[in-house]
mmCIF file of C-alpha atoms and ligand atoms in Angstrom:
data_model
loop_
_atom_site.group_PDB
_atom_site.id
_atom_site.type_symbol
_atom_site.label_atom_id
_atom_site.label_comp_id
_atom_site.label_asym_id
_atom_site.label_seq_id
_atom_site.Cartn_x
_atom_site.Cartn_y
_atom_site.Cartn_z
ATOM 1 C CA MET R 1 -10.830 -22.031 -4.315
ATOM 2 C CA THR R 2 -8.954 -23.993 -6.992
ATOM 3 C CA GLU R 3 -5.582 -22.505 -7.860
ATOM 4 C CA GLU R 4 -6.657 -22.103 -11.485
ATOM 5 C CA LEU R 5 -9.195 -19.412 -10.663
ATOM 6 C CA SER R 6 -7.342 -17.488 -7.995
ATOM 7 C CA PRO R 7 -6.835 -13.902 -9.173
ATOM 8 C CA ARG R 8 -3.508 -13.768 -7.310
ATOM 9 C CA ALA R 9 -0.248 -14.821 -8.922
ATOM 10 C CA SER R 10 1.620 -17.843 -7.622
ATOM 11 C CA ALA R 11 5.411 -17.675 -7.390
ATOM 12 C CA SER R 12 5.801 -20.404 -10.017
ATOM 13 C CA GLU R 13 4.026 -18.469 -12.751
ATOM 14 C CA GLN R 14 6.062 -15.274 -12.583
ATOM 15 C CA GLY R 15 8.282 -16.252 -15.511
ATOM 16 C CA TYR R 16 5.282 -17.202 -17.654
ATOM 17 C CA GLU R 17 3.468 -13.974 -16.747
ATOM 18 C CA GLY R 18 6.544 -11.899 -17.458
ATOM 19 C CA ALA R 19 6.815 -13.359 -20.949
ATOM 20 C CA LEU R 20 3.210 -12.395 -21.698
ATOM 21 C CA ARG R 21 3.251 -8.828 -20.408
ATOM 22 C CA PRO R 22 2.428 -6.215 -23.021
ATOM 23 C CA GLY R 23 5.374 -3.827 -23.311
ATOM 24 C CA THR R 24 3.590 -0.728 -24.625
ATOM 25 C CA LEU R 25 0.247 1.024 -24.150
ATOM 26 C CA GLY R 26 -0.624 0.019 -27.718
ATOM 27 C CA GLU R 27 -0.219 -3.672 -26.874
ATOM 28 C CA PHE R 28 -2.179 -3.390 -23.614
ATOM 29 C CA VAL R 29 -5.624 -4.862 -24.297
ATOM 30 C CA GLY R 30 -8.845 -3.167 -23.094
ATOM 31 C CA GLN R 31 -9.153 -0.468 -20.372
ATOM 32 C CA ALA R 32 -9.584 2.000 -23.251
ATOM 33 C CA LYS R 33 -10.244 5.007 -21.057
ATOM 34 C CA VAL R 34 -7.303 4.396 -18.740
ATOM 35 C CA ARG R 35 -5.011 3.863 -21.729
ATOM 36 C CA LYS R 36 -6.107 7.173 -23.266
ATOM 37 C CA GLN R 37 -5.743 9.088 -20.001
ATOM 38 C CA LEU R 38 -2.368 7.588 -19.252
ATOM 39 C CA GLY R 39 -1.163 8.115 -22.816
ATOM 40 C CA LEU R 40 -2.039 11.804 -22.601
ATOM 41 C CA LEU R 41 -0.328 12.193 -19.242
ATOM 42 C CA LEU R 42 2.884 10.595 -20.492
ATOM 43 C CA ASP R 43 2.856 12.458 -23.783
ATOM 44 C CA ALA R 44 2.366 15.824 -22.073
ATOM 45 C CA ALA R 45 5.155 15.059 -19.594
ATOM 46 C CA SER R 46 7.613 14.207 -22.320
ATOM 47 C CA ARG R 47 6.682 17.362 -24.298
ATOM 48 C CA ARG R 48 7.220 19.455 -21.171
ATOM 49 C CA GLN R 49 10.391 17.474 -20.451
ATOM 50 C CA HIS R 50 9.116 17.018 -16.938
ATOM 51 C CA THR R 51 8.396 13.974 -14.764
ATOM 52 C CA PRO R 52 4.687 13.091 -15.004
ATOM 53 C CA ASP R 53 2.320 13.354 -12.035
ATOM 54 C CA HIS R 54 2.314 10.458 -9.599
ATOM 55 C CA ILE R 55 -0.069 7.712 -10.669
ATOM 56 C CA LEU R 56 -2.360 5.526 -8.554
ATOM 57 C CA LEU R 57 -3.635 2.279 -10.096
ATOM 58 C CA ALA R 58 -6.639 0.881 -8.263
ATOM 59 C CA GLY R 59 -8.425 -2.385 -8.944
ATOM 60 C CA PRO R 60 -8.720 -6.089 -8.160
ATOM 61 C CA PRO R 61 -5.720 -8.408 -8.564
ATOM 62 C CA GLY R 62 -4.646 -9.660 -11.977
ATOM 63 C CA LEU R 63 -6.053 -6.804 -14.086
ATOM 64 C CA GLY R 64 -2.705 -5.334 -15.161
ATOM 65 C CA LYS R 65 -1.457 -2.884 -12.524
ATOM 66 C CA THR R 66 2.123 -4.206 -12.462
ATOM 67 C CA THR R 67 2.096 -4.398 -16.247
ATOM 68 C CA LEU R 68 0.987 -0.764 -16.521
ATOM 69 C CA SER R 69 3.736 0.388 -14.152
ATOM 70 C CA MET R 70 6.285 -1.294 -16.429
ATOM 71 C CA ILE R 71 4.689 0.318 -19.453
ATOM 72 C CA VAL R 72 4.910 3.761 -17.801
ATOM 73 C CA ALA R 73 8.662 3.314 -17.281
ATOM 74 C CA ALA R 74 9.150 1.932 -20.792
ATOM 75 C CA GLU R 75 7.170 4.747 -22.425
ATOM 76 C CA LEU R 76 9.205 7.310 -20.461
ATOM 77 C CA ASP R 77 12.368 5.386 -21.295
ATOM 78 C CA LYS R 78 13.347 5.448 -17.623
ATOM 79 C CA PRO R 79 14.360 2.669 -15.233
ATOM 80 C CA LEU R 80 11.771 1.095 -12.940
ATOM 81 C CA HIS R 81 12.324 0.301 -9.272
ATOM 82 C CA GLN R 82 9.768 -2.137 -7.875
ATOM 83 C CA THR R 83 8.880 -2.605 -4.231
ATOM 84 C CA SER R 84 5.750 -3.239 -2.192
ATOM 85 C CA GLY R 85 3.939 -1.840 0.838
ATOM 86 C CA PRO R 86 4.683 -4.857 3.058
ATOM 87 C CA ALA R 87 8.427 -4.432 2.307
ATOM 88 C CA ILE R 88 8.339 -0.877 3.699
ATOM 89 C CA GLN R 89 7.847 -1.384 7.403
ATOM 90 C CA HIS R 90 9.888 1.626 8.615
ATOM 91 C CA ALA R 91 10.521 5.135 7.342
ATOM 92 C CA GLY R 92 14.186 4.092 6.955
ATOM 93 C CA ASP R 93 13.224 1.393 4.407
ATOM 94 C CA LEU R 94 11.564 4.041 2.285
ATOM 95 C CA ALA R 95 14.396 6.550 2.707
ATOM 96 C CA ALA R 96 16.853 3.943 1.413
ATOM 97 C CA VAL R 97 14.731 3.327 -1.694
ATOM 98 C CA LEU R 98 14.042 7.000 -2.398
ATOM 99 C CA SER R 99 17.624 8.162 -1.973
ATOM 100 C CA ALA R 100 18.836 5.592 -4.510
ATOM 101 C CA LEU R 101 16.479 6.723 -7.296
ATOM 102 C CA THR R 102 18.039 8.255 -10.406
ATOM 103 C CA PRO R 103 16.483 11.341 -12.104
ATOM 104 C CA GLY R 104 13.125 10.531 -13.691
ATOM 105 C CA GLU R 105 13.079 6.950 -12.387
ATOM 106 C CA VAL R 106 9.696 5.284 -11.900
ATOM 107 C CA LEU R 107 9.072 3.861 -8.432
ATOM 108 C CA PHE R 108 6.399 1.170 -8.340
ATOM 109 C CA VAL R 109 4.928 0.415 -4.924
ATOM 110 C CA ASP R 110 2.540 -2.550 -5.102
ATOM 111 C CA GLU R 111 -0.057 -2.909 -2.305
ATOM 112 C CA ILE R 112 0.753 0.640 -1.250
ATOM 113 C CA HIS R 113 -2.092 0.533 1.311
ATOM 114 C CA ARG R 114 0.046 -1.884 3.373
ATOM 115 C CA MET R 115 2.970 0.498 3.895
ATOM 116 C CA ALA R 116 3.911 1.526 7.472
ATOM 117 C CA ARG R 117 2.297 4.745 8.691
ATOM 118 C CA SER R 118 5.670 6.380 9.478
ATOM 119 C CA ALA R 119 6.824 5.719 5.900
ATOM 120 C CA GLU R 120 3.571 7.124 4.533
ATOM 121 C CA GLU R 121 4.278 10.420 6.238
ATOM 122 C CA MET R 122 7.759 10.532 4.748
ATOM 123 C CA LEU R 123 6.284 9.788 1.346
ATOM 124 C CA TYR R 124 4.003 12.871 1.456
ATOM 125 C CA LEU R 125 6.972 15.257 1.416
ATOM 126 C CA ALA R 126 8.906 13.134 -1.058
ATOM 127 C CA MET R 127 5.976 13.141 -3.514
ATOM 128 C CA GLU R 128 5.400 16.851 -3.197
ATOM 129 C CA ASP R 129 8.858 18.398 -2.948
ATOM 130 C CA PHE R 130 11.236 15.527 -3.781
ATOM 131 C CA LYS R 131 12.744 15.845 -0.316
ATOM 132 C CA VAL R 132 12.823 13.747 2.851
ATOM 133 C CA ASP R 133 13.779 14.580 6.410
ATOM 134 C CA ILE R 134 16.138 11.999 7.859
ATOM 135 C CA MET R 135 16.343 11.703 11.637
ATOM 136 C CA VAL R 136 19.934 11.479 12.845
ATOM 137 C CA GLY R 137 20.735 10.426 16.421
ATOM 138 C CA LYS R 138 18.343 9.400 19.188
ATOM 139 C CA GLY R 139 16.427 10.968 22.066
ATOM 140 C CA ALA R 140 16.980 14.633 22.972
ATOM 141 C CA GLY R 141 19.997 14.918 20.657
ATOM 142 C CA ALA R 142 18.121 13.756 17.551
ATOM 143 C CA THR R 143 18.069 16.180 14.652
ATOM 144 C CA SER R 144 16.355 16.072 11.308
ATOM 145 C CA VAL R 145 18.511 16.496 8.221
ATOM 146 C CA PRO R 146 16.805 17.366 4.927
ATOM 147 C CA LEU R 147 17.838 15.245 1.950
ATOM 148 C CA GLU R 148 17.165 16.299 -1.647
ATOM 149 C CA LEU R 149 15.883 13.521 -3.927
ATOM 150 C CA SER R 150 15.991 13.126 -7.687
ATOM 151 C CA PRO R 151 12.614 13.901 -9.248
ATOM 152 C CA PHE R 152 10.760 10.610 -9.713
ATOM 153 C CA THR R 153 7.325 9.313 -10.621
ATOM 154 C CA LEU R 154 5.566 7.179 -8.069
ATOM 155 C CA VAL R 155 3.213 4.531 -9.415
ATOM 156 C CA GLY R 156 1.219 3.108 -6.520
ATOM 157 C CA ALA R 157 -1.006 0.054 -6.926
ATOM 158 C CA THR R 158 -3.782 -0.971 -4.592
ATOM 159 C CA THR R 159 -6.596 -3.473 -4.480
ATOM 160 C CA ARG R 160 -8.117 -1.466 -1.602
ATOM 161 C CA ALA R 161 -8.173 2.215 -2.621
ATOM 162 C CA GLY R 162 -10.572 2.917 0.241
ATOM 163 C CA LEU R 163 -7.873 2.044 2.787
ATOM 164 C CA LEU R 164 -5.489 4.776 1.604
ATOM 165 C CA PRO R 165 -5.414 7.826 3.868
ATOM 166 C CA ASN R 166 -6.711 10.973 2.156
ATOM 167 C CA PRO R 167 -3.412 12.906 2.317
ATOM 168 C CA LEU R 168 -1.729 10.108 0.372
ATOM 169 C CA ARG R 169 -4.543 9.696 -2.134
ATOM 170 C CA ASP R 170 -4.587 13.467 -2.752
ATOM 171 C CA ARG R 171 -0.922 13.506 -3.735
ATOM 172 C CA PHE R 172 -1.504 11.347 -6.792
ATOM 173 C CA GLY R 173 -2.137 13.552 -9.823
ATOM 174 C CA PHE R 174 -3.921 10.749 -11.650
ATOM 175 C CA THR R 175 -5.888 7.757 -10.422
ATOM 176 C CA ALA R 176 -6.793 4.948 -12.801
ATOM 177 C CA HIS R 177 -9.583 2.581 -11.773
ATOM 178 C CA LEU R 178 -9.114 -0.708 -13.575
ATOM 179 C CA GLU R 179 -12.329 -2.557 -14.402
ATOM 180 C CA PHE R 180 -12.949 -6.257 -15.006
ATOM 181 C CA TYR R 181 -12.495 -7.116 -18.697
ATOM 182 C CA GLY R 182 -15.288 -8.012 -21.094
ATOM 183 C CA GLU R 183 -15.249 -11.350 -22.904
ATOM 184 C CA ASP R 184 -14.151 -9.776 -26.209
ATOM 185 C CA GLU R 185 -11.208 -8.146 -24.496
ATOM 186 C CA LEU R 186 -10.262 -11.368 -22.745
ATOM 187 C CA ALA R 187 -10.448 -13.161 -26.084
ATOM 188 C CA ARG R 188 -7.876 -10.668 -27.381
ATOM 189 C CA VAL R 189 -5.687 -11.290 -24.310
ATOM 190 C CA VAL R 190 -5.875 -15.071 -24.893
ATOM 191 C CA SER R 191 -5.300 -14.807 -28.632
ATOM 192 C CA ARG R 192 -2.236 -12.584 -28.129
ATOM 193 C CA ALA R 193 -0.816 -14.853 -25.417
ATOM 194 C CA ALA R 194 -1.453 -18.014 -27.489
ATOM 195 C CA GLY R 195 0.522 -16.414 -30.328
ATOM 196 C CA LEU R 196 3.377 -15.576 -27.972
ATOM 197 C CA ILE R 197 3.664 -19.110 -26.616
ATOM 198 C CA GLY R 198 3.236 -20.582 -30.101
ATOM 199 C CA PHE R 199 0.030 -22.494 -29.368
ATOM 200 C CA ALA R 200 -2.584 -22.803 -32.136
ATOM 201 C CA LEU R 201 -6.052 -22.287 -30.692
ATOM 202 C CA SER R 202 -9.310 -21.999 -32.653
ATOM 203 C CA GLU R 203 -11.498 -18.871 -32.408
ATOM 204 C CA GLN R 204 -14.114 -20.871 -30.486
ATOM 205 C CA GLY R 205 -11.452 -22.302 -28.210
ATOM 206 C CA ILE R 206 -10.298 -18.766 -27.443
ATOM 207 C CA ALA R 207 -13.878 -17.694 -26.691
ATOM 208 C CA GLU R 208 -14.368 -20.704 -24.385
ATOM 209 C CA ILE R 209 -11.346 -19.692 -22.313
ATOM 210 C CA ALA R 210 -12.353 -16.002 -22.292
ATOM 211 C CA GLY R 211 -15.824 -16.896 -20.980
ATOM 212 C CA ARG R 212 -14.360 -18.750 -18.008
ATOM 213 C CA SER R 213 -11.739 -16.206 -16.982
ATOM 214 C CA ARG R 214 -13.762 -14.141 -14.474
ATOM 215 C CA GLY R 215 -12.975 -10.876 -16.241
ATOM 216 C CA THR R 216 -9.295 -11.250 -15.320
ATOM 217 C CA PRO R 217 -6.344 -11.479 -17.757
ATOM 218 C CA ARG R 218 -4.192 -13.343 -15.211
ATOM 219 C CA ILE R 219 -6.815 -16.114 -15.031
ATOM 220 C CA ALA R 220 -7.202 -16.118 -18.832
ATOM 221 C CA ASN R 221 -3.453 -16.641 -19.284
ATOM 222 C CA ARG R 222 -3.397 -19.362 -16.641
ATOM 223 C CA LEU R 223 -6.301 -21.284 -18.180
ATOM 224 C CA LEU R 224 -4.573 -20.994 -21.541
ATOM 225 C CA ARG R 225 -1.530 -22.682 -20.052
ATOM 226 C CA ARG R 226 -3.637 -25.566 -18.679
ATOM 227 C CA VAL R 227 -5.259 -26.044 -22.093
ATOM 228 C CA ARG R 228 -1.892 -25.920 -23.876
ATOM 229 C CA ASP R 229 -0.555 -28.645 -21.528
ATOM 230 C CA TYR R 230 -3.668 -30.754 -22.033
ATOM 231 C CA CYS R 231 -3.361 -30.578 -25.818
ATOM 232 C CA LEU R 232 0.323 -31.411 -25.645
ATOM 233 C CA VAL R 233 -0.176 -34.492 -23.485
ATOM 234 C CA HIS R 234 -3.273 -35.699 -25.362
ATOM 235 C CA GLU R 235 -1.673 -34.873 -28.705
ATOM 236 C CA THR R 236 -4.757 -32.977 -29.753
ATOM 237 C CA VAL R 237 -5.509 -29.600 -31.358
ATOM 238 C CA GLY R 238 -6.673 -26.497 -29.456
ATOM 239 C CA ASP R 239 -10.373 -26.544 -30.306
ATOM 240 C CA THR R 240 -13.573 -26.119 -28.296
ATOM 241 C CA GLU R 241 -13.669 -29.775 -27.359
ATOM 242 C CA SER R 242 -10.168 -29.857 -25.914
ATOM 243 C CA VAL R 243 -10.691 -26.552 -24.057
ATOM 244 C CA ARG R 244 -13.852 -27.967 -22.469
ATOM 245 C CA ALA R 245 -12.179 -31.254 -21.574
ATOM 246 C CA ALA R 246 -9.077 -29.541 -20.164
ATOM 247 C CA LEU R 247 -11.019 -27.105 -18.016
ATOM 248 C CA ALA R 248 -13.490 -29.739 -16.828
ATOM 249 C CA LEU R 249 -10.444 -31.591 -15.513
ATOM 250 C CA TYR R 250 -9.649 -28.537 -13.398
ATOM 251 C CA ASP R 251 -13.265 -28.132 -12.214
ATOM 252 C CA VAL R 252 -13.783 -24.856 -14.057
ATOM 253 C CA ASP R 253 -17.327 -24.683 -15.423
ATOM 254 C CA GLU R 254 -18.601 -22.775 -18.477
ATOM 255 C CA HIS R 255 -19.100 -19.555 -16.522
ATOM 256 C CA GLY R 256 -15.790 -19.696 -14.675
ATOM 257 C CA LEU R 257 -17.194 -21.118 -11.431
ATOM 258 C CA ASP R 258 -15.104 -23.661 -9.580
ATOM 259 C CA ARG R 259 -15.952 -26.364 -7.072
ATOM 260 C CA LEU R 260 -16.153 -23.988 -4.090
ATOM 261 C CA ASP R 261 -18.306 -21.413 -5.944
ATOM 262 C CA ARG R 262 -20.731 -24.177 -6.880
ATOM 263 C CA GLU R 263 -20.752 -25.626 -3.380
ATOM 264 C CA VAL R 264 -21.638 -22.258 -1.908
ATOM 265 C CA LEU R 265 -24.397 -21.742 -4.455
ATOM 266 C CA ARG R 266 -25.715 -25.248 -3.953
ATOM 267 C CA ALA R 267 -25.687 -24.889 -0.161
ATOM 268 C CA LEU R 268 -27.572 -21.607 -0.431
ATOM 269 C CA VAL R 269 -30.230 -23.140 -2.673
ATOM 270 C CA GLU R 270 -30.515 -26.668 -1.290
ATOM 271 C CA ARG R 271 -29.839 -26.236 2.422
ATOM 272 C CA PHE R 272 -31.190 -22.755 3.016
ATOM 273 C CA GLY R 273 -34.029 -22.625 0.480
ATOM 274 C CA GLY R 274 -32.268 -19.874 -1.463
ATOM 275 C CA GLY R 275 -31.636 -17.674 1.610
ATOM 276 C CA PRO R 276 -31.434 -15.150 3.093
ATOM 277 C CA VAL R 277 -28.577 -16.619 5.078
ATOM 278 C CA GLY R 278 -25.627 -15.033 6.887
ATOM 279 C CA LEU R 279 -22.142 -15.316 5.486
ATOM 280 C CA SER R 280 -20.658 -17.165 8.458
ATOM 281 C CA THR R 281 -23.455 -19.767 8.450
ATOM 282 C CA LEU R 282 -22.878 -20.285 4.746
ATOM 283 C CA ALA R 283 -19.122 -20.610 5.287
ATOM 284 C CA VAL R 284 -19.557 -23.216 8.024
ATOM 285 C CA SER R 285 -21.957 -25.210 5.873
ATOM 286 C CA VAL R 286 -19.305 -25.612 3.138
ATOM 287 C CA GLY R 287 -16.417 -26.014 5.606
ATOM 288 C CA GLU R 288 -14.544 -22.920 4.422
ATOM 289 C CA GLU R 289 -13.210 -19.748 6.077
ATOM 290 C CA ALA R 290 -15.724 -16.870 6.070
ATOM 291 C CA GLU R 291 -12.864 -14.631 4.814
ATOM 292 C CA THR R 292 -12.396 -16.746 1.657
ATOM 293 C CA ILE R 293 -16.105 -16.764 0.941
ATOM 294 C CA GLU R 294 -16.344 -13.005 1.454
ATOM 295 C CA SER R 295 -13.260 -11.922 -0.491
ATOM 296 C CA VAL R 296 -13.104 -14.429 -3.339
ATOM 297 C CA VAL R 297 -16.317 -16.412 -3.828
ATOM 298 C CA GLU R 298 -19.036 -13.912 -3.021
ATOM 299 C CA PRO R 299 -17.840 -10.955 -5.161
ATOM 300 C CA PHE R 300 -17.795 -13.156 -8.254
ATOM 301 C CA LEU R 301 -21.196 -14.739 -7.566
ATOM 302 C CA VAL R 302 -22.660 -11.267 -6.994
ATOM 303 C CA ARG R 303 -21.006 -9.841 -10.118
ATOM 304 C CA THR R 304 -22.401 -12.632 -12.287
ATOM 305 C CA GLY R 305 -25.871 -12.153 -10.834
ATOM 306 C CA LEU R 306 -26.091 -15.610 -9.215
ATOM 307 C CA ILE R 307 -26.583 -14.265 -5.699
ATOM 308 C CA THR R 308 -27.425 -10.908 -4.153
ATOM 309 C CA ARG R 309 -26.602 -9.386 -0.793
ATOM 310 C CA THR R 310 -29.527 -8.143 1.247
ATOM 311 C CA PRO R 311 -29.577 -6.672 4.764
ATOM 312 C CA ARG R 312 -30.865 -10.055 5.996
ATOM 313 C CA GLY R 313 -28.173 -12.131 4.277
ATOM 314 C CA ARG R 314 -27.247 -13.720 0.947
ATOM 315 C CA VAL R 315 -30.014 -14.706 -1.447
ATOM 316 C CA ALA R 316 -29.831 -16.884 -4.577
ATOM 317 C CA THR R 317 -31.257 -15.190 -7.687
ATOM 318 C CA ARG R 318 -33.277 -16.973 -10.356
ATOM 319 C CA LEU R 319 -30.052 -17.369 -12.329
ATOM 320 C CA GLY R 320 -28.456 -18.887 -9.245
ATOM 321 C CA TRP R 321 -31.252 -21.445 -8.872
ATOM 322 C CA ALA R 322 -30.999 -22.274 -12.560
ATOM 323 C CA HIS R 323 -27.233 -22.657 -12.337
ATOM 324 C CA VAL R 324 -27.533 -25.554 -9.912
ATOM 325 C CA GLY R 325 -30.434 -27.002 -11.904
ATOM 326 C CA ALA R 326 -33.093 -26.290 -9.253
ATOM 327 C CA GLU R 327 -36.544 -24.716 -9.428
ATOM 328 C CA PRO R 328 -37.155 -21.718 -7.153
ATOM 329 C CA PRO R 329 -40.268 -22.174 -4.967
ATOM 330 C CA GLU R 330 -42.023 -18.882 -5.695
ATOM 331 C CA ILE R 331 -40.665 -16.955 -8.634
ATOM 332 C CA SER R 332 -42.084 -13.645 -7.382
ATOM 333 C CA GLN R 333 -39.962 -13.727 -4.242
ATOM 334 C CA ILE R 334 -36.685 -14.469 -5.995
ATOM 335 C CA PRO R 335 -34.491 -11.630 -7.254
ATOM 336 C CA GLY R 336 -34.134 -11.714 -11.039
ATOM 337 C CA GLY R 337 -30.395 -11.177 -11.339
ATOM 338 C CA GLY R 338 -28.600 -10.969 -14.650
ATOM 339 C CA ARG R 339 -25.201 -11.938 -15.869
ATOM 340 C CA THR R 340 -22.877 -8.990 -16.092
ATOM 341 C CA GLY R 341 -19.384 -10.258 -16.504
HETATM 342 N N1 ATP Z 401 -4.539 -5.453 -20.556
HETATM 343 C C1 ATP Z 401 -3.808 -6.563 -20.653
HETATM 344 N N2 ATP Z 401 -3.471 -7.070 -21.850
HETATM 345 C C2 ATP Z 401 -2.760 -8.209 -21.940
HETATM 346 N N3 ATP Z 401 -2.311 -8.917 -20.873
HETATM 347 C C3 ATP Z 401 -2.595 -8.437 -19.658
HETATM 348 C C4 ATP Z 401 -3.342 -7.240 -19.480
HETATM 349 N N4 ATP Z 401 -3.479 -7.002 -18.161
HETATM 350 C C5 ATP Z 401 -2.846 -7.987 -17.543
HETATM 351 N N5 ATP Z 401 -2.316 -8.857 -18.423
HETATM 352 C C6 ATP Z 401 -1.561 -10.068 -18.086
HETATM 353 O O1 ATP Z 401 -2.107 -10.601 -16.875
HETATM 354 C C7 ATP Z 401 -1.073 -10.987 -15.980
HETATM 355 C C8 ATP Z 401 -1.275 -10.273 -14.643
HETATM 356 O O2 ATP Z 401 -1.086 -8.865 -14.814
HETATM 357 P P1 ATP Z 401 -0.432 -7.957 -13.673
HETATM 358 O O3 ATP Z 401 0.646 -8.702 -12.943
HETATM 359 O O4 ATP Z 401 -0.048 -6.678 -14.314
HETATM 360 O O5 ATP Z 401 -1.680 -7.764 -12.717
HETATM 361 P P2 ATP Z 401 -1.788 -6.921 -11.360
HETATM 362 O O6 ATP Z 401 -3.023 -6.106 -11.458
HETATM 363 O O7 ATP Z 401 -0.503 -6.208 -11.096
HETATM 364 O O8 ATP Z 401 -1.992 -8.037 -10.260
HETATM 365 P P3 ATP Z 401 -1.639 -7.946 -8.671
HETATM 366 O O9 ATP Z 401 -2.605 -6.975 -8.088
HETATM 367 O O10 ATP Z 401 -1.843 -9.365 -8.206
HETATM 368 O O11 ATP Z 401 -0.199 -7.512 -8.566
HETATM 369 C C9 ATP Z 401 0.244 -10.673 -16.688
HETATM 370 O O12 ATP Z 401 0.730 -11.860 -17.287
HETATM 371 C C10 ATP Z 401 -0.121 -9.715 -17.780
HETATM 372 O O13 ATP Z 401 0.677 -9.895 -18.897
#
């Protein structure tokens, strides 16, 4: 997968991303339902002068979970403490974080599904009663000492909501499921970001980037940066032509497919007659890890209707055949498919 289309952030783009983050719910583009629900929750909490319910943000990477956690803290006018599941490997790690929280503080735990089990159990009590039991001493002499915590709001983020144990999931008063963005919404993300970085981009140029961003604001902002650099170096304006030229340079096609996506699709059509074929066979045929194909390539090809998953393996749809410029052998046997995102 080319770096341009990875939904995950790279360390080098954190500063750029930070500069583009919307600071309020009003500035946050799209996700209308989640914005309304969250707005109501925060408004009610401030009217009751109470900390809001704990919030779980679920959805694929790059859709705005970290941004929303910052917005929650900003709207509540409270500090934000950020950590992540992998950083909490022992109950003691969590106890240290929780005991340092100030009243009303927002605690953001990214990838909360990756937290240690022992810490999860401590978190149940902390979420419910703002208390933890600290074990003091070892062996037979060990005793548990209750510790009162300041009331806080936990904002948990996960790309794998299904992996959260039920007792943890049940302790969130509100769960927001973030959806992939439509092209109009992505155009608004790009237009806003272009304004912030002071880059003049035509309406069509904006639409070209939006259409290649795989429903993901992080990718939209990254492609914008590539186009801005291209225009700077080639001393050209941000129009459709320069967007196309810049993104062709990075192997991003008009639907947001990259080299690996196209290779997989081409292998499916040309080497396996459109399928059905098993994932591992497909992975070997393009010389890539099955994991990468399953977690990154396949979901996007399925979502855009280029392939489907059947019990017997992956099958190219009519759209998939057309995308690689090939004719399907017998139309009646090929799934129709349809672009969705
Ligand atoms: N709704 C939105 N409006 C405008 N920009 C957005 C929106 N959502 C995300 N972005 C931008 O996309 C980038 C990635 O967002 P963010 O870091 O919040 O994603 P995430 O879901 O937390 O990703 P991960 O799961 O990898 O942590 C940021 O630069 C952010 O400003």
